[in-house]
Short mmCIF file of C-alpha atoms in Angstrom, two decimals:
data_model
loop_
_atom_site.label_atom_id
_atom_site.label_comp_id
_atom_site.label_asym_id
_atom_site.label_seq_id
_atom_site.Cartn_x
_atom_site.Cartn_y
_atom_site.Cartn_z
CA MET A 143 -4.60 -25.66 -0.63
CA ALA A 144 -5.46 -26.79 2.90
CA LEU A 145 -9.01 -26.37 4.20
CA LEU A 146 -8.94 -26.97 7.97
CA ASP A 147 -11.35 -27.19 10.85
CA VAL A 148 -10.14 -26.01 14.26
CA GLY A 149 -11.28 -29.21 15.96
CA LEU A 150 -9.82 -32.43 14.55
CA GLN A 151 -11.30 -35.69 15.86
CA ASP A 152 -10.47 -35.82 19.60
CA GLU A 153 -8.25 -32.73 19.55
CA ARG A 154 -10.23 -29.57 20.29
CA ASP A 155 -7.47 -27.30 18.85
CA GLY A 156 -5.81 -29.84 16.54
CA GLY A 157 -6.43 -27.62 13.48
CA PHE A 158 -4.37 -24.83 15.01
CA LYS A 159 -1.41 -27.17 15.49
CA LEU A 160 -1.81 -28.58 11.97
CA CYS A 161 -1.94 -25.05 10.54
CA SER A 162 1.24 -24.10 12.38
CA ASP A 163 3.00 -27.27 11.15
CA LEU A 164 1.84 -26.78 7.56
CA ARG A 165 2.95 -23.15 7.55
CA ARG A 166 6.40 -24.18 8.79
CA LEU A 167 6.75 -27.00 6.24
CA ALA A 168 5.19 -25.17 3.26
CA PRO A 169 5.33 -21.37 3.76
CA LYS A 170 3.48 -20.62 0.51
CA LEU A 171 0.67 -23.17 0.95
CA PRO A 172 -2.77 -21.46 0.92
CA ILE A 173 -4.57 -22.29 4.19
CA ILE A 174 -8.20 -21.52 5.06
CA PHE A 175 -10.02 -22.42 8.26
CA LEU A 176 -13.62 -23.52 7.73
CA THR A 177 -15.05 -24.10 11.18
CA SER A 178 -18.09 -23.65 13.38
CA ARG A 179 -15.97 -21.90 16.03
CA ASP A 180 -16.68 -18.23 15.61
CA ASP A 181 -15.17 -16.65 18.74
CA GLU A 182 -12.93 -13.71 18.01
CA ILE A 183 -10.03 -15.32 19.89
CA ASP A 184 -10.26 -18.39 17.60
CA ARG A 185 -10.24 -16.18 14.48
CA ILE A 186 -7.23 -14.25 15.76
CA SER A 187 -5.42 -17.46 16.70
CA GLY A 188 -6.02 -19.01 13.27
CA LEU A 189 -4.76 -15.97 11.41
CA ARG A 190 -1.77 -15.48 13.71
CA LEU A 191 -0.75 -19.11 13.19
CA GLY A 192 -0.54 -18.45 9.45
CA ALA A 193 -3.97 -19.10 7.93
CA ASP A 194 -4.81 -16.92 4.95
CA ASP A 195 -8.51 -16.78 5.81
CA TYR A 196 -10.94 -17.86 8.55
CA ILE A 197 -14.51 -18.66 7.52
CA THR A 198 -17.31 -19.99 9.72
CA LYS A 199 -19.48 -22.89 8.58
CA ASP A 200 -22.61 -20.76 8.39
CA ALA A 201 -21.16 -19.23 5.20
CA SER A 202 -22.67 -20.40 1.91
CA ILE A 203 -20.73 -22.52 -0.56
CA ASN A 204 -20.82 -19.57 -2.98
CA PHE A 205 -19.18 -17.31 -0.39
CA LEU A 206 -16.53 -19.97 0.28
CA MET A 207 -15.79 -20.27 -3.46
CA VAL A 208 -15.43 -16.50 -3.82
CA ARG A 209 -13.00 -16.39 -0.89
CA ILE A 210 -10.95 -19.22 -2.40
CA GLU A 211 -10.88 -17.46 -5.80
CA ALA A 212 -9.80 -14.21 -4.13
CA LEU A 213 -7.02 -16.02 -2.26
CA PHE A 214 -5.70 -17.63 -5.44
CA HIS A 215 -5.88 -14.29 -7.25
CA ARG A 216 -3.81 -12.64 -4.49
CA ILE A 217 -1.29 -15.47 -4.63
CA GLU A 218 -1.00 -15.05 -8.40
CA VAL A 219 -0.40 -11.31 -8.06
CA ILE A 220 2.16 -11.81 -5.28
CA THR A 221 3.95 -14.54 -7.23
CA GLN A 222 4.22 -12.29 -10.25
CA SER A 223 5.40 -9.39 -8.08
CA GLU A 224 8.37 -11.56 -7.08
CA LEU A 225 9.60 -11.35 -10.68
CA PRO A 226 10.40 -7.64 -11.19
CA GLU A 227 14.13 -8.40 -11.19
CA LEU A 228 13.67 -10.08 -14.57
CA LYS A 229 12.27 -6.87 -16.02
CA ILE A 230 14.79 -4.62 -14.31
CA GLN A 231 17.69 -6.53 -15.88
CA GLN A 232 16.67 -5.40 -19.38
CA ASP A 233 18.48 -2.45 -20.99
CA ASN A 234 17.08 0.99 -21.59
CA SER A 235 14.39 1.17 -24.27
CA GLU A 236 13.69 4.01 -26.68
CA PHE A 237 10.43 4.52 -28.49
CA GLY A 238 10.73 7.71 -30.50
CA PRO A 239 10.77 10.56 -27.97
CA LEU A 240 10.14 8.16 -25.05
CA ARG A 241 12.99 6.57 -23.08
CA LEU A 242 12.42 3.97 -20.38
CA ASP A 243 15.22 3.10 -17.98
CA LYS A 244 14.16 -0.13 -16.28
CA LYS A 245 17.19 -0.20 -14.01
CA LEU A 246 16.64 3.28 -12.61
CA LEU A 247 12.85 3.01 -13.03
CA LYS A 248 12.65 6.33 -14.87
CA ALA A 249 10.68 7.50 -17.90
CA VAL A 250 11.67 10.46 -20.08
CA TRP A 251 9.55 12.12 -22.78
CA LYS A 252 11.24 14.54 -25.18
CA ASN A 253 14.27 14.75 -22.86
CA THR A 254 12.09 15.67 -19.84
CA PRO A 255 11.59 13.26 -16.92
CA ILE A 256 7.99 12.14 -16.43
CA ASP A 257 6.75 12.41 -12.84
CA ILE A 258 4.97 9.06 -12.37
CA THR A 259 4.82 6.50 -9.57
CA LEU A 260 6.47 3.10 -9.72
CA THR A 261 3.07 1.49 -10.34
CA GLN A 262 2.45 3.86 -13.24
CA PHE A 263 5.96 3.22 -14.59
CA TRP A 264 5.31 -0.54 -14.86
CA MET A 265 1.93 0.08 -16.49
CA LEU A 266 3.56 2.39 -19.02
CA CYS A 267 6.25 -0.23 -19.74
CA GLU A 268 3.55 -2.84 -20.39
CA LEU A 269 1.79 -0.55 -22.86
CA VAL A 270 4.92 0.63 -24.63
CA ASP A 271 6.63 -2.77 -24.87
CA ASN A 272 3.68 -3.96 -26.97
CA PRO A 273 2.66 -0.98 -29.14
CA GLY A 274 -0.74 -1.32 -30.74
CA GLU A 275 -1.75 -4.25 -28.53
CA VAL A 276 -4.78 -3.72 -26.28
CA LYS A 277 -3.90 -4.26 -22.63
CA THR A 278 -6.72 -5.18 -20.26
CA CYS A 279 -6.93 -3.87 -16.70
CA ASP A 280 -5.90 -7.33 -15.47
CA LYS A 281 -2.79 -7.31 -17.66
CA LEU A 282 -1.84 -3.83 -16.43
CA MET A 283 -2.36 -4.95 -12.81
CA GLN A 284 -0.05 -7.90 -13.38
CA ALA A 285 2.58 -5.67 -14.95
CA ALA A 286 2.40 -3.24 -12.02
CA HIS A 287 2.34 -6.02 -9.40
CA ILE A 288 -0.89 -4.77 -7.83
CA CYS A 289 -4.42 -6.02 -7.26
CA VAL A 290 -6.97 -3.21 -7.45
CA GLU A 291 -10.38 -2.39 -8.90
CA PRO A 292 -10.52 -1.58 -12.66
CA ASN A 293 -11.49 2.03 -11.92
CA THR A 294 -8.16 2.41 -10.09
CA ILE A 295 -6.36 1.36 -13.29
CA THR A 296 -8.44 3.97 -15.14
CA ALA A 297 -7.31 6.61 -12.64
CA HIS A 298 -3.66 5.61 -13.10
CA ILE A 299 -3.97 5.85 -16.89
CA LYS A 300 -5.57 9.28 -16.54
CA THR A 301 -2.65 10.40 -14.35
CA ILE A 302 -0.06 8.99 -16.78
CA ARG A 303 -1.70 10.91 -19.64
CA ALA A 304 -1.75 14.09 -17.54
CA ARG A 305 1.98 13.75 -16.74
CA PHE A 306 2.79 13.41 -20.44
CA ARG A 307 0.59 16.41 -21.26
CA ASP A 308 2.41 18.48 -18.61
CA ILE A 309 5.42 18.10 -20.90
CA ASP A 310 3.69 17.90 -24.29
CA SER A 311 0.16 19.30 -24.66
CA ASP A 312 -0.24 17.38 -27.95
CA PHE A 313 0.46 13.98 -26.38
CA ASP A 314 -2.05 11.41 -27.60
CA CYS A 315 -0.28 8.03 -27.61
CA ILE A 316 -2.47 6.20 -25.06
CA LYS A 317 -5.85 5.26 -26.51
CA THR A 318 -8.80 3.90 -24.55
CA GLU A 319 -10.51 0.91 -26.16
CA ARG A 320 -13.99 0.82 -24.64
CA SER A 321 -14.75 -2.33 -22.64
CA ALA A 322 -11.35 -3.75 -23.62
CA GLY A 323 -8.48 -1.75 -22.13
CA TYR A 324 -5.76 0.60 -23.32
CA ARG A 325 -3.38 0.73 -26.24
CA TRP A 326 -0.09 2.55 -26.84
CA LEU A 327 0.04 3.90 -30.38
CA ASP A 328 3.30 3.16 -32.17
CA ILE A 329 4.98 6.58 -32.44
CA ARG A 330 6.68 5.58 -35.68
CA LEU A 331 3.27 5.10 -37.30
CA ILE A 332 1.96 8.43 -35.96
CA THR A 333 4.93 10.43 -37.24
CA ALA A 334 5.15 8.58 -40.60
#
């Protein structure tokens, strides 16, 4: 990570040039400006030149650390979102009455297509690929290539359940584990 000031020694705007050079040489390098220059034009210039964040020196060290953590979390999510091709290359999967087609990104329950979003599809795949295993909100975010609040994950799970129940009113394969996450019940164990 590069933490830059706008002014570098005798160069009033040397940090801007360095940021531009770093971005060209290392496109994925995290760059943050930490500077006393707080004019809007400086902020805009820093971000347009490729900085990921622009923080003024009146910010506390705790605030700076939180911004750095948030930046690294976003990078992690983006990096993992560059890997969906690996998942898509897998064949179709069947889990009792559930079929998942990872090439066409479709889910079918009891021979009826399930009307879910792409985000919800990847969350469902994560649950189903590991039946019985509790999946945290963070794990489901990673699987869906998103970065959202935990209550958004809860809303997605609620919608997924509702879509299954539109087809099958007795559907009860997704269990909530309080303060832990969600679990897909192995259909073979339910029907045995």
